[in-house]
mmCIF file of C-alpha atoms and ligand atoms in Angstrom:
data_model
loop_
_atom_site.group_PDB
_atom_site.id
_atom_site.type_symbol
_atom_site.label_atom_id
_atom_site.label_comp_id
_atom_site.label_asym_id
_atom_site.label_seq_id
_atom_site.Cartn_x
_atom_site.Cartn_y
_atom_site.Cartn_z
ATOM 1 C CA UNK Q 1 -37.096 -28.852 -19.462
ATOM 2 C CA UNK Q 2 -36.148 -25.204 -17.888
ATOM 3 C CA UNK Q 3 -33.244 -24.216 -17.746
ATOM 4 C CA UNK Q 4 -31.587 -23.750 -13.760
ATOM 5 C CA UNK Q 5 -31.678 -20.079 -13.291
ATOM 6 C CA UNK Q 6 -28.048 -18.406 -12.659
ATOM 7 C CA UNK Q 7 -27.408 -17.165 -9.637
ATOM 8 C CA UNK Q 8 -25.905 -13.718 -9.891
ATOM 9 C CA UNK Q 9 -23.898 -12.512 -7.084
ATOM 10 C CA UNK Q 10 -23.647 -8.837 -5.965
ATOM 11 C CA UNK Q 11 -20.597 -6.294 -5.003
ATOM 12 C CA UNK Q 12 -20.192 -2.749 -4.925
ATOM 13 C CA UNK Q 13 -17.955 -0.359 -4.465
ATOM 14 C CA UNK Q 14 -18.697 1.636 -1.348
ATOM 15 C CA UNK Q 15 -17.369 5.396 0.122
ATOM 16 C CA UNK Q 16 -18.366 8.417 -0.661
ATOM 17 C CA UNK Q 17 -18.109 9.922 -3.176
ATOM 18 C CA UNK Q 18 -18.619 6.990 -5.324
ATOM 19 C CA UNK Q 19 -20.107 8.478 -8.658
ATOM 20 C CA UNK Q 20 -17.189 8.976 -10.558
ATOM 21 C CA UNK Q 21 -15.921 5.367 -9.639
ATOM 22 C CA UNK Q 22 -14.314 3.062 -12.715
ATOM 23 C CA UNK Q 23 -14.933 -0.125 -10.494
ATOM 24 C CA UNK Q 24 -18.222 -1.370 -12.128
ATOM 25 C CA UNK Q 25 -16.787 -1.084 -15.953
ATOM 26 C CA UNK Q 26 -13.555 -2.925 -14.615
ATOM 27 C CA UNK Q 27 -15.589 -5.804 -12.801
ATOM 28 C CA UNK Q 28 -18.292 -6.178 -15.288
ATOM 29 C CA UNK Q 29 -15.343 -6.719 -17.558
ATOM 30 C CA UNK Q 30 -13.787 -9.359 -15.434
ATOM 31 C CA UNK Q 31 -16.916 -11.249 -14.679
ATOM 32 C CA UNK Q 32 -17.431 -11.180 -18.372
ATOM 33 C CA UNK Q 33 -13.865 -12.295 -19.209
ATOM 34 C CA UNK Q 34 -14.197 -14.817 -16.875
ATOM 35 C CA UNK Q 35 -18.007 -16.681 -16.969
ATOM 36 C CA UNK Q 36 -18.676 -15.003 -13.669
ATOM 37 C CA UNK Q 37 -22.135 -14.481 -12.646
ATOM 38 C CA UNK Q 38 -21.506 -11.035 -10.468
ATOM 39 C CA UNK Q 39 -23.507 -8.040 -10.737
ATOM 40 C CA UNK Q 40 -21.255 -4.724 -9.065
ATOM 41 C CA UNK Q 41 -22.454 -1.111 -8.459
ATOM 42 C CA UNK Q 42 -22.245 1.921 -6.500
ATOM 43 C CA UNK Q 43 -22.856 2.236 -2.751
ATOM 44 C CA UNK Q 44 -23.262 5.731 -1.999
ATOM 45 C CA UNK Q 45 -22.378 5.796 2.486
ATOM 46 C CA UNK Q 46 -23.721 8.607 4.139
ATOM 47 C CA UNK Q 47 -20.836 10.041 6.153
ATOM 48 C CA UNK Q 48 -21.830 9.013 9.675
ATOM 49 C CA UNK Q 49 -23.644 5.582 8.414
ATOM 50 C CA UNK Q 50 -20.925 3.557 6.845
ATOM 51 C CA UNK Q 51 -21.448 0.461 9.169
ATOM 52 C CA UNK Q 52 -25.164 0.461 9.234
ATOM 53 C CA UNK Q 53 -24.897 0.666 5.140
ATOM 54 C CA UNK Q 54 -22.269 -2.300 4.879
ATOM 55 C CA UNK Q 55 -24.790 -4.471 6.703
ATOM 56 C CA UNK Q 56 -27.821 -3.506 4.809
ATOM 57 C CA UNK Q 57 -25.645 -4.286 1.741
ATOM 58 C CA UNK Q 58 -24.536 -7.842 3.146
ATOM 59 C CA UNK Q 59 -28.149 -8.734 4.953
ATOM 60 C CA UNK Q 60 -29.192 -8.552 1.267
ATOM 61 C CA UNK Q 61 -26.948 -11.341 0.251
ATOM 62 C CA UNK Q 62 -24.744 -9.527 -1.474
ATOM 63 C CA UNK Q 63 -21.172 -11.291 -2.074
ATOM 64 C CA UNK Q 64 -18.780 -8.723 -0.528
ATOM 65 C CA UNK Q 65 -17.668 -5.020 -1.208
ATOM 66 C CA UNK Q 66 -14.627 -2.678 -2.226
ATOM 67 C CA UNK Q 67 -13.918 0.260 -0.057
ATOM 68 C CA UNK Q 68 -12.621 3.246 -0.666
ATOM 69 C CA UNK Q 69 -12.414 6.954 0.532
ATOM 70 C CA UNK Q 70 -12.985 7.706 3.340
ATOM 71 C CA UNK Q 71 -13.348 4.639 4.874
ATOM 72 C CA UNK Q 72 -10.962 1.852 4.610
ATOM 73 C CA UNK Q 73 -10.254 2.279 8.436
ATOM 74 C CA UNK Q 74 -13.743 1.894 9.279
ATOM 75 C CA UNK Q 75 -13.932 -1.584 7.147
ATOM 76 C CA UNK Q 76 -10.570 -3.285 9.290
ATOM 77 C CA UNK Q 77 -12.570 -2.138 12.194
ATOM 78 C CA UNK Q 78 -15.915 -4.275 10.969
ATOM 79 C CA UNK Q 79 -14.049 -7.058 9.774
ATOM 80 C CA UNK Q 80 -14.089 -10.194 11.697
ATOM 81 C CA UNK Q 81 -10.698 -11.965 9.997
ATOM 82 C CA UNK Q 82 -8.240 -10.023 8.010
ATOM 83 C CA UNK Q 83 -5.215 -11.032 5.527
ATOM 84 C CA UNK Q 84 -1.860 -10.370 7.058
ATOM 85 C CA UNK Q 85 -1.533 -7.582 4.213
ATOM 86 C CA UNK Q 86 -4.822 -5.940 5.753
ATOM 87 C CA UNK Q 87 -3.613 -6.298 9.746
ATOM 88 C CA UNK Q 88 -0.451 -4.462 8.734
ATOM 89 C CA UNK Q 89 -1.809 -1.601 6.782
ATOM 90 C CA UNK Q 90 -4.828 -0.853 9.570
ATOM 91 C CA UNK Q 91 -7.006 -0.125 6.187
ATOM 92 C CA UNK Q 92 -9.167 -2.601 4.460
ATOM 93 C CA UNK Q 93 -10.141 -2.017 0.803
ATOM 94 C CA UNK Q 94 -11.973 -5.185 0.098
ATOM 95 C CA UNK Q 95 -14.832 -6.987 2.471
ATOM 96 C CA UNK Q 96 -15.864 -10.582 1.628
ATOM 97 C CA UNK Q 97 -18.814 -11.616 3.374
ATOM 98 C CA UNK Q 98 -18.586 -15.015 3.969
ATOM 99 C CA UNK Q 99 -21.756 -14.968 6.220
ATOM 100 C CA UNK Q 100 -24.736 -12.123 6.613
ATOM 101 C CA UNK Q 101 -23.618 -10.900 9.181
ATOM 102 C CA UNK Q 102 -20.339 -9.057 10.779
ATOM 103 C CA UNK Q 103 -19.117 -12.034 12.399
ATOM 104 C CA UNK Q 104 -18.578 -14.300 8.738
ATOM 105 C CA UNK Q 105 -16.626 -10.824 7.241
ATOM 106 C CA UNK Q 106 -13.165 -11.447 5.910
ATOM 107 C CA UNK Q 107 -11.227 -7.820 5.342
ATOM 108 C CA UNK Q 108 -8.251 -7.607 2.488
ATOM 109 C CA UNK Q 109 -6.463 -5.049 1.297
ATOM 110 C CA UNK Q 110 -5.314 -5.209 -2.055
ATOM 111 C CA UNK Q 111 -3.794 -1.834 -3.235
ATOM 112 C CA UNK Q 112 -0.556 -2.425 -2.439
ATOM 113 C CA UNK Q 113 -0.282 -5.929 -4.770
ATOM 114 C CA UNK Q 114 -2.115 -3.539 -7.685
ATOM 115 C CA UNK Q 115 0.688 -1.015 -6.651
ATOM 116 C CA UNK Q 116 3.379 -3.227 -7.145
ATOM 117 C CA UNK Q 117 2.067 -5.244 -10.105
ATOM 118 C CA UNK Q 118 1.906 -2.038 -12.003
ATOM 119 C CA UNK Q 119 5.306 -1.079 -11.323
ATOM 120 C CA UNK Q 120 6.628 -4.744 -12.162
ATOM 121 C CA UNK Q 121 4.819 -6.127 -14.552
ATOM 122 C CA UNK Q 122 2.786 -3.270 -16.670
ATOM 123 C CA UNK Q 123 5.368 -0.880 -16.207
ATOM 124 C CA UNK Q 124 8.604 -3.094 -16.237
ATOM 125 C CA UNK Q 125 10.579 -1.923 -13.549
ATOM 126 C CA UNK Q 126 11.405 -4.692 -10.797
ATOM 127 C CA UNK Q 127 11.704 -3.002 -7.415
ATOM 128 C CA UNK Q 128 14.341 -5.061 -5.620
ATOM 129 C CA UNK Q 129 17.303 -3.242 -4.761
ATOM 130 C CA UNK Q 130 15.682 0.263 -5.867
ATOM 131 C CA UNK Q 131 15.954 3.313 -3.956
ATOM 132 C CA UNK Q 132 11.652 4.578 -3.476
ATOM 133 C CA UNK Q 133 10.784 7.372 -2.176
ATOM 134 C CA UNK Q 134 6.559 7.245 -0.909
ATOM 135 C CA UNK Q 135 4.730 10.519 -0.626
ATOM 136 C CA UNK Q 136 2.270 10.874 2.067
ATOM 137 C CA UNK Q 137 1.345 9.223 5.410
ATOM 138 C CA UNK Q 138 -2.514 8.904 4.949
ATOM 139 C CA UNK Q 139 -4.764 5.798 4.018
ATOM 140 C CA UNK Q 140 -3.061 5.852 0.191
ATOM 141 C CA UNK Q 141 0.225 5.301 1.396
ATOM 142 C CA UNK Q 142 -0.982 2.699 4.252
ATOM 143 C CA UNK Q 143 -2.399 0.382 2.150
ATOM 144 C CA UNK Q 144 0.558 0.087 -0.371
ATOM 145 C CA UNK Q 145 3.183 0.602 2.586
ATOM 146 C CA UNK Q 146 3.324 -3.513 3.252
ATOM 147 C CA UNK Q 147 3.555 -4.098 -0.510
ATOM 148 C CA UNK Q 148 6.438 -1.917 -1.309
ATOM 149 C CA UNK Q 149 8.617 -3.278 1.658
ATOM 150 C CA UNK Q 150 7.559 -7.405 0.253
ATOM 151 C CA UNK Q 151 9.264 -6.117 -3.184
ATOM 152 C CA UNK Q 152 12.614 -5.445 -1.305
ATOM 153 C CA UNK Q 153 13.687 -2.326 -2.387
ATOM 154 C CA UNK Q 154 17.604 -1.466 -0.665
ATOM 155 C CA UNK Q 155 16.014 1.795 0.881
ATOM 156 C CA UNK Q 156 12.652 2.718 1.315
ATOM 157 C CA UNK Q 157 11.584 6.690 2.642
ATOM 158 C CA UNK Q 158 8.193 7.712 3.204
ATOM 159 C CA UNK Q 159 8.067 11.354 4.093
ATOM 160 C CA UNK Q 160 5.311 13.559 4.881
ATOM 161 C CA UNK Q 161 4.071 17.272 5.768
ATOM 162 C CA UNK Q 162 2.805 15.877 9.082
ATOM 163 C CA UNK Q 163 6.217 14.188 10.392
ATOM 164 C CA UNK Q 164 5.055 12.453 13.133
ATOM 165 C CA UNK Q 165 2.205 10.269 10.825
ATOM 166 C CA UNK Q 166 5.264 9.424 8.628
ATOM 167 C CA UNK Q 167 7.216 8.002 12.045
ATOM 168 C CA UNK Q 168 4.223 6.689 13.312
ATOM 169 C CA UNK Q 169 3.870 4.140 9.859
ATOM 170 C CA UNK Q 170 7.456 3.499 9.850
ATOM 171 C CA UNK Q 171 7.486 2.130 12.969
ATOM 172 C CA UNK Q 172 4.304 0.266 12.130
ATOM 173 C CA UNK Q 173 6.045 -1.687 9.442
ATOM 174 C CA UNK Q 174 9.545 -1.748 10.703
ATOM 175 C CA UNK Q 175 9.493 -5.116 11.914
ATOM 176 C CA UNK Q 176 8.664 -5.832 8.511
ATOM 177 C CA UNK Q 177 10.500 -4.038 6.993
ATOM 178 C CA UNK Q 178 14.071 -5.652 9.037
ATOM 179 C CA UNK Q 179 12.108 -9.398 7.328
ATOM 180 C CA UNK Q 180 12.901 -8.082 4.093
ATOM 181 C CA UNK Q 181 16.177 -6.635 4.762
ATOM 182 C CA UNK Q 182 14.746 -3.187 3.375
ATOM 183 C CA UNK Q 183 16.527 0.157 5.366
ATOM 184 C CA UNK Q 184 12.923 1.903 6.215
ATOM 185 C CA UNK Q 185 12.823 5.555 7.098
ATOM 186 C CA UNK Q 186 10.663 8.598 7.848
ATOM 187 C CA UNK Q 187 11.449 12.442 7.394
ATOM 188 C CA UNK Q 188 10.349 15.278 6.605
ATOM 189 C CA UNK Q 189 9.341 16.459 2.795
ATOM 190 C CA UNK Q 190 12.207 19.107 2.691
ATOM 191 C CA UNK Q 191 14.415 16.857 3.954
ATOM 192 C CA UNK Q 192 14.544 14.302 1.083
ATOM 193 C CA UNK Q 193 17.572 13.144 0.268
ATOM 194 C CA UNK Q 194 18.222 13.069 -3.556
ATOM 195 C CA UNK Q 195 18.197 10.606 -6.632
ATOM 196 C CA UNK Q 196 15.608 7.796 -5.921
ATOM 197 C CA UNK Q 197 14.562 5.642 -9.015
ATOM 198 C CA UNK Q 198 11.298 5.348 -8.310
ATOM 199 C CA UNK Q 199 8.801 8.078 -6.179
ATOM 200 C CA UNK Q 200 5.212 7.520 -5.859
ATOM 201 C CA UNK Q 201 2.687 9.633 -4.529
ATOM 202 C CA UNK Q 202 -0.086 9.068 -2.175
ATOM 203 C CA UNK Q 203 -1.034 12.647 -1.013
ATOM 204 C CA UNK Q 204 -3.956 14.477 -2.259
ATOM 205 C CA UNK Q 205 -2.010 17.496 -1.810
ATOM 206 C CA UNK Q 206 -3.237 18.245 -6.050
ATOM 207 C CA UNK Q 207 -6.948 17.661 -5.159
ATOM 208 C CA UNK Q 208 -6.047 20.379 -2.868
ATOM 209 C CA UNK Q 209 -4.761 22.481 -5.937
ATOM 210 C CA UNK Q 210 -1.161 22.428 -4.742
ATOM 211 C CA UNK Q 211 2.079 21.795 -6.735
ATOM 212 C CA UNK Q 212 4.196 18.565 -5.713
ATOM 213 C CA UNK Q 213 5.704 18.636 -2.305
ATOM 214 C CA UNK Q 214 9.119 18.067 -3.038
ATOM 215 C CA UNK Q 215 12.300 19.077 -4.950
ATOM 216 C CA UNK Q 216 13.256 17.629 -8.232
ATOM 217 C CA UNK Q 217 16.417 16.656 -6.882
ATOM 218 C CA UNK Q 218 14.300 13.470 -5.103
ATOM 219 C CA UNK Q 219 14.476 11.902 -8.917
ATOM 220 C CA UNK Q 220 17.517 9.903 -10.290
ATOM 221 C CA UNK Q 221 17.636 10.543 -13.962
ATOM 222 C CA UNK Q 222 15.105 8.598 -15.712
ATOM 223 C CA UNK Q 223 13.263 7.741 -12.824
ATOM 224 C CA UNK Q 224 9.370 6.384 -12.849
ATOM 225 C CA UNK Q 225 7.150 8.973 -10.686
ATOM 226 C CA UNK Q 226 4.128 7.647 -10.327
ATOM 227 C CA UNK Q 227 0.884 9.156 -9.222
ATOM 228 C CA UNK Q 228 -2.161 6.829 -7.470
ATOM 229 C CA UNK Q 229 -4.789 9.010 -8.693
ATOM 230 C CA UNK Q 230 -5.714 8.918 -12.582
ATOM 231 C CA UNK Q 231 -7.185 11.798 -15.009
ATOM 232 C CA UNK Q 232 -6.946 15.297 -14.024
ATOM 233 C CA UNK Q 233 -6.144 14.923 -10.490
ATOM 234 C CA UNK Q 234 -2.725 13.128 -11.833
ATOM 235 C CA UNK Q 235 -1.807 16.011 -14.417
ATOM 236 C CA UNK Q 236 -0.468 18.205 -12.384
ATOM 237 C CA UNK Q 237 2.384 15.372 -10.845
ATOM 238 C CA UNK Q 238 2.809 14.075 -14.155
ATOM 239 C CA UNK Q 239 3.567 17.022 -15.919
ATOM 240 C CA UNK Q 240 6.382 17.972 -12.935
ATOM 241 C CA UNK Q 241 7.662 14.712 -13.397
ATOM 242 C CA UNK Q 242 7.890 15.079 -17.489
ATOM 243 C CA UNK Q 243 9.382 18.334 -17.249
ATOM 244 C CA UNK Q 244 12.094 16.820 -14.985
ATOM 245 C CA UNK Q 245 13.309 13.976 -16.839
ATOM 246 C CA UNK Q 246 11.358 11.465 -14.987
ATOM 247 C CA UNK Q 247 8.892 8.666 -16.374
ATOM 248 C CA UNK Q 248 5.429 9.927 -15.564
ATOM 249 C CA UNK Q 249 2.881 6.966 -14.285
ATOM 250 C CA UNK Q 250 -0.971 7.813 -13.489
ATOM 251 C CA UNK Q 251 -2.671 5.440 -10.948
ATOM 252 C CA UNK Q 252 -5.138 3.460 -13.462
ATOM 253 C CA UNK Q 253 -2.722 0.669 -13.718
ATOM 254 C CA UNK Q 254 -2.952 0.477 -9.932
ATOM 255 C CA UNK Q 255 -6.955 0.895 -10.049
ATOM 256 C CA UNK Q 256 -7.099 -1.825 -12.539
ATOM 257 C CA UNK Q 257 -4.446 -4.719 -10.813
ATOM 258 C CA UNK Q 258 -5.814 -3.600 -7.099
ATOM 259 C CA UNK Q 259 -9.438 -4.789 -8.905
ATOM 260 C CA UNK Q 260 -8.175 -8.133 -10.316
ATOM 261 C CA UNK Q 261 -6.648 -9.093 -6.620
ATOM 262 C CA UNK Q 262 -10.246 -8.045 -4.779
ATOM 263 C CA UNK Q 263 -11.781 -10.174 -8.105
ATOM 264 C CA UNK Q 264 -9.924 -12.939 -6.615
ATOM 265 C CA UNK Q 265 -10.609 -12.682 -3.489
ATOM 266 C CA UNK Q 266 -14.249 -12.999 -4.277
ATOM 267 C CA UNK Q 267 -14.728 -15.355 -6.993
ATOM 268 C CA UNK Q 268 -11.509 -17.053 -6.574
ATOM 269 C CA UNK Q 269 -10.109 -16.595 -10.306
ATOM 270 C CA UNK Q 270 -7.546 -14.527 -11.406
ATOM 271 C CA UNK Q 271 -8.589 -12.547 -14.311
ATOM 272 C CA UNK Q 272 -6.334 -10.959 -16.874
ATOM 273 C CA UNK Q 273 -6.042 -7.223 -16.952
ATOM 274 C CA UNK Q 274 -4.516 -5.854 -19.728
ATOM 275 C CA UNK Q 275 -6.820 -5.542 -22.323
ATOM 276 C CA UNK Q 276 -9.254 -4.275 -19.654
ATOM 277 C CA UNK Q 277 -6.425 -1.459 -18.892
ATOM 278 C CA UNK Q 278 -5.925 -0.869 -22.357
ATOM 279 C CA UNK Q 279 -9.834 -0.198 -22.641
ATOM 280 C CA UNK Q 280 -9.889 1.821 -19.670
ATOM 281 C CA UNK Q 281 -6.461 4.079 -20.394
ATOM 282 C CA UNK Q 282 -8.196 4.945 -23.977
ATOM 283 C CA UNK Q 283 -11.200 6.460 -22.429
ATOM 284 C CA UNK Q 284 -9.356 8.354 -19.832
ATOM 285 C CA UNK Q 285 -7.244 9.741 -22.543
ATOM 286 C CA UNK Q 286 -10.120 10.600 -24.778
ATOM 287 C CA UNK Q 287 -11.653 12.683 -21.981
ATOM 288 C CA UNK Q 288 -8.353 14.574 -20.949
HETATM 289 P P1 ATR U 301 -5.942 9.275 1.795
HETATM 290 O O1 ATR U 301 -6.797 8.301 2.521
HETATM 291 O O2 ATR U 301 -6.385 9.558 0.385
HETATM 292 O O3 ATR U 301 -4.488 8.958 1.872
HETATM 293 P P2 ATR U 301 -5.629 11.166 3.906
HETATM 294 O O4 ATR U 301 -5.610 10.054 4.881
HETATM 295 O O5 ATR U 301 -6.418 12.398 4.218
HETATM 296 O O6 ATR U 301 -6.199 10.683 2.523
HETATM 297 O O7 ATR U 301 -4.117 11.566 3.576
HETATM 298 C C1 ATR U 301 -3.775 12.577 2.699
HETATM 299 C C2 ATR U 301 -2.258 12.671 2.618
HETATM 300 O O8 ATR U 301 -1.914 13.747 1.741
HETATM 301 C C3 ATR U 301 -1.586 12.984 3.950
HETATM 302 O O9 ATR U 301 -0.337 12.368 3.966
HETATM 303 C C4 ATR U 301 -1.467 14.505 3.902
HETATM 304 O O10 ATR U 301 -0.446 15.037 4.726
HETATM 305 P P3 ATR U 301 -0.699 15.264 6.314
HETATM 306 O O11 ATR U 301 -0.564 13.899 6.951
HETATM 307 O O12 ATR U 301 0.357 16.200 6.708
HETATM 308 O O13 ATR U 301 -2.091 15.823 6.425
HETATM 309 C C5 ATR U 301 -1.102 14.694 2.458
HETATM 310 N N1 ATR U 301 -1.416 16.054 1.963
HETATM 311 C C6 ATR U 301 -2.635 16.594 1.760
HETATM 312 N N2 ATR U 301 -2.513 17.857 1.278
HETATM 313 C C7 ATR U 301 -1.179 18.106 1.166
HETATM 314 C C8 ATR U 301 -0.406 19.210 0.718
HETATM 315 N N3 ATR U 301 -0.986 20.344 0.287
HETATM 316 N N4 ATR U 301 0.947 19.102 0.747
HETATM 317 C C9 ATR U 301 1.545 17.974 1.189
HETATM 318 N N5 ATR U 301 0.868 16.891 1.618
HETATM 319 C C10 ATR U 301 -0.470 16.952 1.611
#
């Protein structure tokens, strides 16, 4: 007798660039961790061909797709049904496709759950009641924007070099934001008011080789200042936050948790993450 041959589902990862992306290692460990048959790699999107890629990818079968940079706006726009956590950030980092083609395509986004589970759980700091302060006004901070207001934090700013983008996502989530009795506002990043206990940064203003955006004075003693990107993009903002008495975070918790919700999503198991984390921190480190 032969023995039924496993079906092995595929997924990917798909922007541009895509080389230096962790998200194979940290689903290959999952589907091991778990019995899951999944096979994930990189899908390189030419700039001006992300659509025509995405359905290549899912004509071949393949089980779904992360997104990432630059476009998770492009993905909400091809998905057929999204999560309410997707419809309120306009960005979609995760695409199951639960048919060939566009019409089957369910869009997630689950960045801002990995945000907040590696504040809460990895990092120990519940968030309700909590004065946050959220850097930036781009797709980082969109996706994570929902999240943070569902923790219920007393006050919640997001400021921005562009003002208006800052108003614009406020306003976005403000009916929200009055659900969860959280006092959302915009302003400007050199109008921050002082002493928050927790800032997190979503610009790339350090890929663009500048310092942090704001005054020290933003951070409460003791404060956690966390950074969504991981490895040398991240030194920069966690060495400021060091040097000023704050608790530096990278975003590789984030990377990690955001993984485990699109894992679910897909395969519809919850694996656990912190040995993969662990795994994943130590080669980081090694390499820095
Ligand atoms: P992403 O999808 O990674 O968020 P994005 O949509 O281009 O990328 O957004 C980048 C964010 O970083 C924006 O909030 C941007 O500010 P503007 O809206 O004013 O462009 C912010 N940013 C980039 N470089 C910056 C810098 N040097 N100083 C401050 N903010 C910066």
């Amino acid at each position: 007798m032969t023995a039924k041959p496993v079906e092995v589902t595929r997924y990917a990862v798909a922007g541009n660039p895509v080389a230096h992306s962790r998200s194979p290692q940290i689903h290959a460990a999952f589907a091991a961790q778990t019995g899951q048959s999944i096979h994930y790699e990189r899908l390189l999107c030419p700039l001006d061909d992300f659509a025509a890629t995405i359905r290549a990818f899912a004509a071949s079968g393949a089980g779904g797709c992360n997104v990432t940079v630059p476009f998770k706006f492009e993905a909400h726009a091809l998905a057929a049904r999204l999560s309410p956590r997707a419809r309120l950030a306009g960005a979609v980092n995760t695409l199951r496709f639960d048919d060939t083609t566009e019409g089957g395509w369910y869009g997630d986004n689950t960045d801002g759950a990995g945000l907040v589970r590696d504040i809460e759980a990895n990092a120990g700091l519940p968030l309700a009641g909590k004065r946050v302060l959220l850097l930036g006004a781009g797709g980082a901070s969109a996706g994570v924007l929902g999240s943070l207001i569902a923790a219920r934090p007393a006050q919640l700013v997001l400021a921005n070099r562009t003002a208006d983008k800052a108003q614009a996502l406020v306003e976005s989530h403000a009916a929200w934001a009055r659900e969860h009795g959280v006092a959302l506002s915009a302003c400007a990043l050199a109008d921050c008011p002082a002493g928050f206990d927790v800032l997190v940064n979503g610009t790339s203003a350090s890929l663009a080789g500048s310092g942090v955006p704001v005054a020290p004075a933003v951070l409460a003693p003791g404060a956690l200042a966390l950074d969504m990107m991981y490895g040398p993009a991240a030194a920069p903002f966690l060495a400021w936050a060091r040097e000023h008495g704050a608790v530096g975070r990278d975003g590789l918790g984030m990377l990690v948790e955001q993984a485990a919700e699109a894992f679910a999503v897909w395969r519809g198991v919850a694996p656990q993450t912190a040995a993969v984390l662990s795994a994943l921190r130590a080669e980081v480190d090694a390499k820095s």
